[in-house]
PDB file of C-alpha atoms in Angstrom:
ATOM      1  CA  MET A   1      15.821  21.559 -60.444  1.00 46.00           C
ATOM      2  CA  SER A   2      16.885  18.175 -62.559  1.00 51.00           C
ATOM      3  CA  GLY A   3      17.941  17.351 -59.364  1.00 63.00           C
ATOM      4  CA  ASP A   4      15.551  16.107 -58.064  1.00 78.00           C
ATOM      5  CA  HIS A   5      13.733  13.211 -57.242  1.00 84.00           C
ATOM      6  CA  LYS A   6      10.986  11.440 -55.258  1.00 87.00           C
ATOM      7  CA  THR A   7      11.982   8.894 -52.634  1.00 86.00           C
ATOM      8  CA  LEU A   8       9.750   7.472 -49.517  1.00 86.00           C
ATOM      9  CA  ILE A   9      10.685   8.528 -46.555  1.00 85.00           C
ATOM     10  CA  LYS A  10      11.147   5.513 -43.699  1.00 82.00           C
ATOM     11  CA  GLY A  11      13.077   6.149 -40.782  1.00 81.00           C
ATOM     12  CA  ASN A  12      14.013   5.712 -37.348  1.00 90.00           C
ATOM     13  CA  PRO A  13      11.766   8.430 -35.326  1.00 91.00           C
ATOM     14  CA  SER A  14      15.513   9.638 -34.199  1.00 92.00           C
ATOM     15  CA  GLN A  15      15.956  10.500 -37.533  1.00 94.00           C
ATOM     16  CA  TYR A  16      16.319  14.130 -38.530  1.00 94.00           C
ATOM     17  CA  VAL A  17      14.889  15.435 -42.075  1.00 94.00           C
ATOM     18  CA  LYS A  18      15.827  18.933 -43.301  1.00 95.00           C
ATOM     19  CA  LEU A  19      12.652  20.231 -44.857  1.00 95.00           C
ATOM     20  CA  ASN A  20      12.567  23.411 -47.231  1.00 96.00           C
ATOM     21  CA  VAL A  21       8.373  24.505 -46.804  1.00 96.00           C
ATOM     22  CA  GLY A  22       8.149  27.379 -49.750  1.00 93.00           C
ATOM     23  CA  GLY A  23      10.949  28.640 -49.066  1.00 93.00           C
ATOM     24  CA  SER A  24      11.268  28.261 -45.260  1.00 94.00           C
ATOM     25  CA  LEU A  25      13.723  25.736 -43.542  1.00 96.00           C
ATOM     26  CA  HIS A  26      12.933  23.498 -41.208  1.00 96.00           C
ATOM     27  CA  TYR A  27      15.241  20.603 -39.160  1.00 95.00           C
ATOM     28  CA  THR A  28      13.319  18.231 -37.059  1.00 95.00           C
ATOM     29  CA  THR A  29      12.479  14.057 -36.142  1.00 95.00           C
ATOM     30  CA  ILE A  30      10.033  11.885 -38.112  1.00 94.00           C
ATOM     31  CA  GLY A  31       9.173  10.725 -34.852  1.00 94.00           C
ATOM     32  CA  THR A  32       7.605  14.604 -34.347  1.00 95.00           C
ATOM     33  CA  LEU A  33       6.369  14.699 -37.454  1.00 94.00           C
ATOM     34  CA  CYS A  34       4.622  10.902 -37.326  1.00 94.00           C
ATOM     35  CA  LYS A  35       3.436  12.115 -33.618  1.00 92.00           C
ATOM     36  CA  GLN A  36      -0.103  12.036 -34.913  1.00 91.00           C
ATOM     37  CA  ASP A  37      -2.452  11.167 -37.648  1.00 92.00           C
ATOM     38  CA  THR A  38      -1.704  13.717 -40.109  1.00 94.00           C
ATOM     39  CA  MET A  39      -0.468  14.181 -43.962  1.00 94.00           C
ATOM     40  CA  LEU A  40       2.664  14.644 -42.558  1.00 94.00           C
ATOM     41  CA  ARG A  41       2.611  10.604 -40.876  1.00 93.00           C
ATOM     42  CA  ALA A  42       1.359  10.278 -44.198  1.00 92.00           C
ATOM     43  CA  MET A  43       4.533  11.837 -46.221  1.00 92.00           C
ATOM     44  CA  PHE A  44       6.866  10.257 -43.191  1.00 92.00           C
ATOM     45  CA  SER A  45       6.596   7.120 -42.565  1.00 89.00           C
ATOM     46  CA  GLY A  46       6.373   5.527 -46.226  1.00 87.00           C
ATOM     47  CA  ARG A  47       3.381   5.862 -47.131  1.00 88.00           C
ATOM     48  CA  MET A  48       3.637   8.511 -50.122  1.00 88.00           C
ATOM     49  CA  GLU A  49       6.937   9.292 -51.995  1.00 90.00           C
ATOM     50  CA  VAL A  50       8.437  13.283 -51.067  1.00 91.00           C
ATOM     51  CA  LEU A  51       9.993  15.671 -53.293  1.00 92.00           C
ATOM     52  CA  THR A  52      14.175  15.580 -52.456  1.00 93.00           C
ATOM     53  CA  ASP A  53      16.412  18.063 -53.962  1.00 92.00           C
ATOM     54  CA  SER A  54      19.956  17.383 -55.072  1.00 90.00           C
ATOM     55  CA  GLU A  55      20.774  18.977 -50.688  1.00 91.00           C
ATOM     56  CA  GLY A  56      19.198  16.268 -49.322  1.00 90.00           C
ATOM     57  CA  TRP A  57      16.111  18.912 -48.445  1.00 94.00           C
ATOM     58  CA  ILE A  58      12.595  17.010 -48.267  1.00 94.00           C
ATOM     59  CA  LEU A  59      10.197  19.980 -50.822  1.00 95.00           C
ATOM     60  CA  ILE A  60       6.922  20.961 -48.814  1.00 95.00           C
ATOM     61  CA  ASP A  61       4.825  23.077 -51.918  1.00 94.00           C
ATOM     62  CA  ARG A  62       3.870  25.276 -49.334  1.00 94.00           C
ATOM     63  CA  CYS A  63       4.452  28.331 -47.509  1.00 93.00           C
ATOM     64  CA  GLY A  64       6.220  28.623 -44.809  1.00 94.00           C
ATOM     65  CA  THR A  65       5.488  31.505 -42.618  1.00 95.00           C
ATOM     66  CA  HIS A  66       3.575  29.150 -39.751  1.00 96.00           C
ATOM     67  CA  PHE A  67       4.609  25.149 -40.661  1.00 96.00           C
ATOM     68  CA  GLY A  68       7.270  26.271 -37.317  1.00 95.00           C
ATOM     69  CA  THR A  69       3.874  27.034 -35.855  1.00 96.00           C
ATOM     70  CA  ILE A  70       2.118  23.306 -36.984  1.00 96.00           C
ATOM     71  CA  LEU A  71       5.849  21.493 -35.983  1.00 96.00           C
ATOM     72  CA  ASN A  72       5.346  22.976 -32.534  1.00 96.00           C
ATOM     73  CA  PHE A  73       1.709  21.814 -32.097  1.00 96.00           C
ATOM     74  CA  LEU A  74       2.776  18.117 -32.820  1.00 95.00           C
ATOM     75  CA  ARG A  75       5.673  18.328 -30.164  1.00 94.00           C
ATOM     76  CA  ASP A  76       3.035  19.524 -26.998  1.00 94.00           C
ATOM     77  CA  GLY A  77      -0.744  19.376 -28.298  1.00 93.00           C
ATOM     78  CA  SER A  78      -1.237  23.040 -28.080  1.00 93.00           C
ATOM     79  CA  VAL A  79       0.324  25.640 -29.397  1.00 94.00           C
ATOM     80  CA  ALA A  80      -0.123  29.863 -29.020  1.00 94.00           C
ATOM     81  CA  LEU A  81      -1.863  31.058 -31.921  1.00 95.00           C
ATOM     82  CA  PRO A  82      -1.583  34.164 -34.182  1.00 93.00           C
ATOM     83  CA  GLU A  83      -3.200  37.566 -32.716  1.00 91.00           C
ATOM     84  CA  THR A  84      -4.665  38.698 -35.625  1.00 93.00           C
ATOM     85  CA  THR A  85      -7.296  38.124 -37.191  1.00 93.00           C
ATOM     86  CA  LYS A  86      -5.648  36.887 -40.895  1.00 94.00           C
ATOM     87  CA  GLY A  87      -3.098  35.042 -39.178  1.00 95.00           C
ATOM     88  CA  ILE A  88      -5.590  33.019 -37.301  1.00 96.00           C
ATOM     89  CA  ALA A  89      -7.231  32.398 -41.157  1.00 96.00           C
ATOM     90  CA  GLU A  90      -3.818  31.117 -42.175  1.00 96.00           C
ATOM     91  CA  LEU A  91      -2.973  28.488 -39.648  1.00 96.00           C
ATOM     92  CA  LEU A  92      -6.127  26.911 -40.140  1.00 96.00           C
ATOM     93  CA  ALA A  93      -5.276  27.054 -44.147  1.00 96.00           C
ATOM     94  CA  GLU A  94      -2.674  24.711 -43.456  1.00 96.00           C
ATOM     95  CA  SER A  95      -4.094  22.749 -40.401  1.00 96.00           C
ATOM     96  CA  LYS A  96      -6.888  21.239 -43.119  1.00 96.00           C
ATOM     97  CA  TYR A  97      -3.343  20.619 -45.896  1.00 96.00           C
ATOM     98  CA  TYR A  98      -1.747  18.975 -43.202  1.00 96.00           C
ATOM     99  CA  CYS A  99      -4.850  17.389 -41.794  1.00 96.00           C
ATOM    100  CA  ILE A 100      -4.415  18.442 -38.654  1.00 96.00           C
ATOM    101  CA  GLU A 101      -7.843  17.967 -37.507  1.00 95.00           C
ATOM    102  CA  GLU A 102      -7.540  19.579 -33.398  1.00 95.00           C
ATOM    103  CA  LEU A 103      -5.487  22.520 -34.582  1.00 96.00           C
ATOM    104  CA  GLY A 104      -8.115  23.195 -37.399  1.00 96.00           C
ATOM    105  CA  GLU A 105     -10.517  23.333 -34.255  1.00 95.00           C
ATOM    106  CA  ALA A 106      -8.281  25.345 -32.554  1.00 95.00           C
ATOM    107  CA  CYS A 107      -8.866  28.054 -34.489  1.00 96.00           C
ATOM    108  CA  GLU A 108     -12.403  27.642 -35.830  1.00 96.00           C
ATOM    109  CA  LYS A 109     -13.287  28.477 -31.914  1.00 95.00           C
ATOM    110  CA  VAL A 110     -10.926  31.832 -32.078  1.00 95.00           C
ATOM    111  CA  LEU A 111     -12.488  32.568 -35.219  1.00 94.00           C
ATOM    112  CA  ALA A 112     -15.762  32.593 -34.698  1.00 93.00           C
ATOM    113  CA  LYS A 113     -14.798  34.285 -31.415  1.00 91.00           C
ATOM    114  CA  LYS A 114     -13.366  36.802 -32.623  1.00 89.00           C
ATOM    115  CA  GLU A 115     -16.119  37.261 -35.317  1.00 87.00           C
ATOM    116  CA  ARG A 116     -18.508  37.121 -32.969  1.00 84.00           C
ATOM    117  CA  GLU A 117     -16.882  40.288 -30.767  1.00 82.00           C
ATOM    118  CA  SER A 118     -17.208  42.255 -33.406  1.00 78.00           C
ATOM    119  CA  ARG A 119     -20.395  41.730 -34.251  1.00 73.00           C
ATOM    120  CA  GLU A 120     -20.659  43.374 -30.825  1.00 69.00           C
ATOM    121  CA  SER A 121     -18.655  46.138 -31.310  1.00 63.00           C
ATOM    122  CA  GLU A 122     -20.543  47.385 -33.865  1.00 61.00           C
ATOM    123  CA  PRO A 123     -21.956  50.401 -33.108  1.00 61.00           C
ATOM    124  CA  ILE A 124     -26.017  50.049 -33.207  1.00 66.00           C
ATOM    125  CA  CYS A 125     -25.996  53.399 -35.523  1.00 73.00           C
ATOM    126  CA  ARG A 126     -25.050  55.321 -37.427  1.00 81.00           C
ATOM    127  CA  VAL A 127     -25.697  58.774 -37.452  1.00 86.00           C
ATOM    128  CA  PRO A 128     -23.991  61.336 -40.473  1.00 87.00           C
ATOM    129  CA  LEU A 129     -22.968  64.442 -39.833  1.00 87.00           C
ATOM    130  CA  ILE A 130     -24.351  67.178 -42.823  1.00 85.00           C
ATOM    131  CA  THR A 131     -21.814  69.549 -43.474  1.00 78.00           C
ATOM    132  CA  SER A 132     -23.343  70.633 -46.612  1.00 84.00           C
ATOM    133  CA  GLN A 133     -27.120  71.508 -48.836  1.00 85.00           C
ATOM    134  CA  LYS A 134     -25.991  68.806 -51.179  1.00 88.00           C
ATOM    135  CA  GLU A 135     -24.767  65.998 -49.021  1.00 89.00           C
ATOM    136  CA  GLU A 136     -28.285  66.593 -46.799  1.00 88.00           C
ATOM    137  CA  GLN A 137     -30.554  66.886 -50.032  1.00 89.00           C
ATOM    138  CA  TYR A 138     -28.381  63.158 -51.365  1.00 91.00           C
ATOM    139  CA  LEU A 139     -28.209  61.341 -47.710  1.00 90.00           C
ATOM    140  CA  ILE A 140     -32.658  61.782 -48.081  1.00 91.00           C
ATOM    141  CA  THR A 141     -33.751  61.279 -51.545  1.00 90.00           C
ATOM    142  CA  THR A 142     -31.381  58.428 -51.656  1.00 91.00           C
ATOM    143  CA  ALA A 143     -32.346  56.655 -48.603  1.00 90.00           C
ATOM    144  CA  THR A 144     -34.511  53.983 -48.333  1.00 89.00           C
ATOM    145  CA  LYS A 145     -35.864  54.773 -45.082  1.00 91.00           C
ATOM    146  CA  PRO A 146     -37.565  57.688 -43.190  1.00 94.00           C
ATOM    147  CA  VAL A 147     -35.865  60.677 -42.361  1.00 94.00           C
ATOM    148  CA  VAL A 148     -35.917  62.560 -39.127  1.00 95.00           C
ATOM    149  CA  LYS A 149     -33.093  65.287 -38.882  1.00 94.00           C
ATOM    150  CA  LEU A 150     -32.563  66.746 -35.697  1.00 93.00           C
ATOM    151  CA  LEU A 151     -30.306  70.778 -36.260  1.00 91.00           C
ATOM    152  CA  ILE A 152     -28.839  71.504 -33.008  1.00 87.00           C
ATOM    153  CA  ASN A 153     -27.048  75.532 -33.784  1.00 82.00           C
ATOM    154  CA  ARG A 154     -26.736  76.208 -29.984  1.00 72.00           C
ATOM    155  CA  HIS A 155     -23.730  78.856 -31.315  1.00 70.00           C
ATOM    156  CA  ASN A 156     -26.941  80.653 -32.982  1.00 62.00           C
ATOM    157  CA  ASN A 157     -26.186  83.825 -30.227  1.00 61.00           C
ATOM    158  CA  LYS A 158     -28.079  87.122 -31.958  1.00 58.00           C
ATOM    159  CA  TYR A 159     -30.316  87.643 -29.171  1.00 61.00           C
ATOM    160  CA  SER A 160     -29.872  85.530 -24.808  1.00 76.00           C
ATOM    161  CA  TYR A 161     -31.379  82.793 -23.962  1.00 78.00           C
ATOM    162  CA  THR A 162     -33.533  81.719 -21.137  1.00 81.00           C
ATOM    163  CA  ASN A 163     -32.958  80.453 -18.164  1.00 83.00           C
ATOM    164  CA  THR A 164     -34.484  76.493 -19.185  1.00 86.00           C
ATOM    165  CA  SER A 165     -32.950  77.313 -23.157  1.00 87.00           C
ATOM    166  CA  ASP A 166     -29.747  75.597 -21.995  1.00 87.00           C
ATOM    167  CA  ASP A 167     -31.093  72.460 -20.423  1.00 91.00           C
ATOM    168  CA  ASN A 168     -34.079  72.218 -22.787  1.00 91.00           C
ATOM    169  CA  LEU A 169     -32.201  71.911 -25.440  1.00 90.00           C
ATOM    170  CA  LEU A 170     -29.769  69.395 -24.122  1.00 92.00           C
ATOM    171  CA  LYS A 171     -32.964  67.370 -24.096  1.00 94.00           C
ATOM    172  CA  ASN A 172     -33.974  67.314 -27.791  1.00 94.00           C
ATOM    173  CA  ILE A 173     -29.836  65.477 -27.789  1.00 93.00           C
ATOM    174  CA  GLU A 174     -30.608  63.592 -25.997  1.00 94.00           C
ATOM    175  CA  LEU A 175     -33.901  62.012 -26.968  1.00 95.00           C
ATOM    176  CA  PHE A 176     -32.782  62.776 -30.556  1.00 94.00           C
ATOM    177  CA  ASP A 177     -29.754  59.661 -29.369  1.00 92.00           C
ATOM    178  CA  LYS A 178     -32.838  57.377 -27.668  1.00 92.00           C
ATOM    179  CA  LEU A 179     -34.972  57.171 -30.684  1.00 93.00           C
ATOM    180  CA  SER A 180     -31.732  57.071 -33.186  1.00 91.00           C
ATOM    181  CA  LEU A 181     -31.213  53.573 -31.172  1.00 89.00           C
ATOM    182  CA  ARG A 182     -34.985  52.896 -30.548  1.00 89.00           C
ATOM    183  CA  PHE A 183     -36.149  52.732 -34.760  1.00 90.00           C
ATOM    184  CA  SER A 184     -32.601  53.057 -36.090  1.00 85.00           C
ATOM    185  CA  GLY A 185     -33.442  49.319 -37.607  1.00 84.00           C
ATOM    186  CA  ARG A 186     -36.763  51.737 -39.587  1.00 90.00           C
ATOM    187  CA  VAL A 187     -36.192  54.610 -39.568  1.00 92.00           C
ATOM    188  CA  PHE A 188     -32.526  56.884 -40.877  1.00 93.00           C
ATOM    189  CA  PHE A 189     -31.697  59.546 -38.532  1.00 94.00           C
ATOM    190  CA  ILE A 190     -29.566  62.969 -39.319  1.00 93.00           C
ATOM    191  CA  LYS A 191     -28.033  66.116 -38.043  1.00 91.00           C
ATOM    192  CA  ASP A 192     -27.118  68.887 -38.716  1.00 89.00           C
ATOM    193  CA  VAL A 193     -24.930  71.198 -37.490  1.00 80.00           C
ATOM    194  CA  ILE A 194     -24.421  73.317 -40.723  1.00 75.00           C
ATOM    195  CA  GLY A 195     -25.448  76.277 -39.057  1.00 63.00           C
ATOM    196  CA  SER A 196     -28.943  78.124 -39.846  1.00 67.00           C
ATOM    197  CA  SER A 197     -31.257  80.898 -39.012  1.00 74.00           C
ATOM    198  CA  GLU A 198     -33.153  77.712 -36.085  1.00 80.00           C
ATOM    199  CA  ILE A 199     -32.036  77.033 -33.718  1.00 86.00           C
ATOM    200  CA  CYS A 200     -33.434  73.549 -32.475  1.00 90.00           C
ATOM    201  CA  CYS A 201     -35.665  72.610 -35.049  1.00 92.00           C
ATOM    202  CA  TRP A 202     -36.797  68.515 -35.884  1.00 94.00           C
ATOM    203  CA  SER A 203     -37.480  67.560 -39.349  1.00 94.00           C
ATOM    204  CA  PHE A 204     -40.045  64.201 -40.787  1.00 96.00           C
ATOM    205  CA  TYR A 205     -39.238  62.910 -44.143  1.00 95.00           C
ATOM    206  CA  GLY A 206     -40.876  59.786 -45.881  1.00 92.00           C
ATOM    207  CA  ASN A 207     -40.176  58.828 -49.823  1.00 89.00           C
ATOM    208  CA  GLY A 208     -37.672  61.766 -50.369  1.00 88.00           C
ATOM    209  CA  LYS A 209     -40.586  64.873 -48.848  1.00 91.00           C
ATOM    210  CA  LYS A 210     -40.555  67.119 -45.862  1.00 92.00           C
ATOM    211  CA  VAL A 211     -43.657  65.862 -43.848  1.00 93.00           C
ATOM    212  CA  ALA A 212     -44.080  67.065 -40.316  1.00 94.00           C
ATOM    213  CA  GLU A 213     -42.012  69.645 -38.931  1.00 94.00           C
ATOM    214  CA  VAL A 214     -41.245  71.021 -34.990  1.00 94.00           C
ATOM    215  CA  CYS A 215     -39.606  73.834 -34.278  1.00 92.00           C
ATOM    216  CA  CYS A 216     -37.794  74.231 -30.680  1.00 91.00           C
ATOM    217  CA  THR A 217     -37.496  77.830 -30.424  1.00 86.00           C
ATOM    218  CA  SER A 218     -39.371  81.122 -29.942  1.00 84.00           C
ATOM    219  CA  ILE A 219     -39.172  84.490 -28.873  1.00 79.00           C
ATOM    220  CA  VAL A 220     -40.184  85.304 -25.888  1.00 78.00           C
ATOM    221  CA  TYR A 221     -39.872  89.529 -24.175  1.00 74.00           C
ATOM    222  CA  ALA A 222     -38.701  90.453 -21.378  1.00 66.00           C
ATOM    223  CA  THR A 223     -38.968  94.520 -20.131  1.00 64.00           C
ATOM    224  CA  ASP A 224     -37.225  95.509 -23.286  1.00 67.00           C
ATOM    225  CA  LYS A 225     -35.328  92.231 -24.283  1.00 73.00           C
ATOM    226  CA  LYS A 226     -35.479  89.845 -27.163  1.00 77.00           C
ATOM    227  CA  HIS A 227     -34.839  86.086 -25.718  1.00 80.00           C
ATOM    228  CA  THR A 228     -34.463  83.373 -26.791  1.00 82.00           C
ATOM    229  CA  LYS A 229     -36.619  80.171 -25.971  1.00 86.00           C
ATOM    230  CA  VAL A 230     -35.507  77.247 -26.729  1.00 89.00           C
ATOM    231  CA  GLU A 231     -38.467  74.144 -25.611  1.00 92.00           C
ATOM    232  CA  PHE A 232     -38.365  70.020 -25.484  1.00 93.00           C
ATOM    233  CA  PRO A 233     -41.802  69.022 -26.972  1.00 93.00           C
ATOM    234  CA  GLU A 234     -40.896  65.733 -26.090  1.00 94.00           C
ATOM    235  CA  ALA A 235     -44.985  64.515 -26.599  1.00 94.00           C
ATOM    236  CA  ARG A 236     -44.592  65.723 -30.324  1.00 94.00           C
ATOM    237  CA  ILE A 237     -41.487  64.798 -31.441  1.00 94.00           C
ATOM    238  CA  PHE A 238     -42.807  61.163 -30.532  1.00 93.00           C
ATOM    239  CA  GLU A 239     -45.737  61.398 -32.492  1.00 93.00           C
ATOM    240  CA  GLU A 240     -43.933  62.368 -35.540  1.00 94.00           C
ATOM    241  CA  THR A 241     -41.332  59.711 -34.872  1.00 93.00           C
ATOM    242  CA  LEU A 242     -44.459  57.385 -34.449  1.00 93.00           C
ATOM    243  CA  ASN A 243     -46.319  58.605 -37.743  1.00 92.00           C
ATOM    244  CA  ILE A 244     -43.227  59.080 -40.438  1.00 92.00           C
ATOM    245  CA  LEU A 245     -42.683  55.131 -39.982  1.00 92.00           C
ATOM    246  CA  LEU A 246     -45.897  54.853 -42.164  1.00 91.00           C
ATOM    247  CA  TYR A 247     -44.103  55.839 -44.905  1.00 90.00           C
ATOM    248  CA  GLU A 248     -41.654  52.308 -44.853  1.00 86.00           C
ATOM    249  CA  ASN A 249     -43.016  51.409 -47.832  1.00 77.00           C
ATOM    250  CA  LYS A 250     -42.460  53.081 -50.797  1.00 66.00           C
ATOM    251  CA  ASN A 251     -46.423  53.652 -51.340  1.00 66.00           C
ATOM    252  CA  ALA A 252     -47.589  56.495 -49.889  1.00 62.00           C
ATOM    253  CA  PRO A 253     -49.396  55.814 -46.443  1.00 64.00           C
ATOM    254  CA  ASP A 254     -52.851  54.949 -46.314  1.00 60.00           C
ATOM    255  CA  GLN A 255     -54.777  58.949 -45.347  1.00 63.00           C
ATOM    256  CA  GLU A 256     -57.369  57.540 -42.824  1.00 62.00           C
ATOM    257  CA  LEU A 257     -54.451  56.296 -41.359  1.00 58.00           C
ATOM    258  CA  MET A 258     -53.028  58.358 -41.096  1.00 59.00           C
ATOM    259  CA  GLN A 259     -55.506  61.021 -39.810  1.00 62.00           C
ATOM    260  CA  ALA A 260     -56.459  58.578 -37.007  1.00 59.00           C
ATOM    261  CA  THR A 261     -52.834  58.687 -35.761  1.00 56.00           C
ATOM    262  CA  SER A 262     -52.473  62.438 -35.760  1.00 57.00           C
ATOM    263  CA  LEU A 263     -54.059  64.458 -33.218  1.00 50.00           C
ATOM    264  CA  ARG A 264     -54.133  67.446 -35.669  1.00 49.00           C
ATOM    265  CA  GLY A 265     -56.059  65.754 -38.167  1.00 44.00           C
ATOM    266  CA  ALA A 266     -52.754  66.922 -40.724  1.00 45.00           C
ATOM    267  CA  VAL A 267     -52.544  64.702 -43.675  1.00 40.00           C
ATOM    268  CA  GLY A 268     -51.991  66.746 -46.790  1.00 43.00           C
ATOM    269  CA  GLY A 269     -49.337  68.787 -46.369  1.00 48.00           C
ATOM    270  CA  ILE A 270     -46.967  69.836 -43.836  1.00 53.00           C
ATOM    271  CA  SER A 271     -47.482  69.939 -40.296  1.00 52.00           C
ATOM    272  CA  SER A 272     -45.993  72.662 -38.471  1.00 53.00           C
ATOM    273  CA  TYR A 273     -46.037  73.732 -35.110  1.00 49.00           C
ATOM    274  CA  THR A 274     -44.146  74.467 -31.482  1.00 49.00           C
ATOM    275  CA  SER A 275     -45.647  73.584 -28.104  1.00 49.00           C
ATOM    276  CA  ASP A 276     -46.503  77.694 -26.861  1.00 51.00           C
ATOM    277  CA  GLU A 277     -48.797  77.713 -30.373  1.00 50.00           C
ATOM    278  CA  GLU A 278     -50.261  73.718 -28.842  1.00 52.00           C
ATOM    279  CA  GLU A 279     -50.317  75.659 -25.490  1.00 51.00           C
ATOM    280  CA  GLU A 280     -52.154  78.263 -26.843  1.00 48.00           C
ATOM    281  CA  ARG A 281     -55.000  76.129 -28.577  1.00 50.00           C
ATOM    282  CA  THR A 282     -55.405  74.449 -25.808  1.00 52.00           C
ATOM    283  CA  GLY A 283     -56.453  77.307 -23.492  1.00 51.00           C
ATOM    284  CA  LEU A 284     -59.053  78.937 -26.576  1.00 49.00           C
ATOM    285  CA  ALA A 285     -59.952  75.107 -26.766  1.00 54.00           C
ATOM    286  CA  ARG A 286     -60.333  74.789 -22.536  1.00 55.00           C
ATOM    287  CA  LEU A 287     -62.028  78.379 -22.330  1.00 52.00           C
ATOM    288  CA  ARG A 288     -65.157  77.656 -24.652  1.00 55.00           C
ATOM    289  CA  SER A 289     -65.634  74.780 -22.992  1.00 60.00           C
ATOM    290  CA  ASN A 290     -66.404  77.113 -19.071  1.00 59.00           C
ATOM    291  CA  LYS A 291     -68.253  78.795 -21.230  1.00 54.00           C
ATOM    292  CA  GLN A 292     -70.369  76.821 -22.779  1.00 60.00           C
ATOM    293  CA  ASN A 293     -70.872  74.932 -19.665  1.00 62.00           C
ATOM    294  CA  ASN A 294     -71.363  77.890 -17.558  1.00 63.00           C
ATOM    295  CA  PRO A 295     -73.191  79.811 -19.224  1.00 58.00           C
ATOM    296  CA  THR A 296     -74.568  83.517 -18.065  1.00 51.00           C
TER     297      THR A 296
END
């Protein structure tokens, strides 16, 4: 504006001045503005020229949102900081501009605390729920880590369940949660709840391909009725989770290492079994051993 001009301000500390900070109007004393060794002291102690308009308002080309907080800090030596992170960051920028070190340090301290709390409150791991087969395929093929998928479908009530099935179903879910927390940085865990003929099944993927499966359900007969039995083969599930870590790199895992870490020696294809099948094999092996040790 044509009426704007630069001048030196130097007066009695009790003298009031009018400030227009980015359109925000303030009225304060020179003593308040010069209270600390800041840029405002330099402006109002006669060391720097300031811009004034025709009505005597001293113009400062800064956002005036937090200038009232700046003045209150100069008056009292302390001030309540904004509640939001954005507000504190803005006040920090103004503190740096006006060279108010103590206020800037207070803002930085609170911002650091908020950032630390934000990191601590973030979930350790995120487990997506599959909503379609297309989404499942996409997640598995684009994953940069090995994948463990748990299919849970308790509402599939084609047959009645055995007495321990519900407890075992919950145990499978609890184990999934524990493994997802323990290996969240190394394995990508997903949960399938979109419905299937299966009721509870673990699948393990390496480099986008299924390499193992643990089915936790079987059909048992009681009189003339079929019952669904949900099992909890904890050791087998944990074993396959450890085996899938061999697929952390993009190269295929060493075959000898795969065979050494697999009790079944399943190297080439998918290993799939239930705990009932394992018990049956163990029982047959024990029977053969007894016959060999005690020939008739």
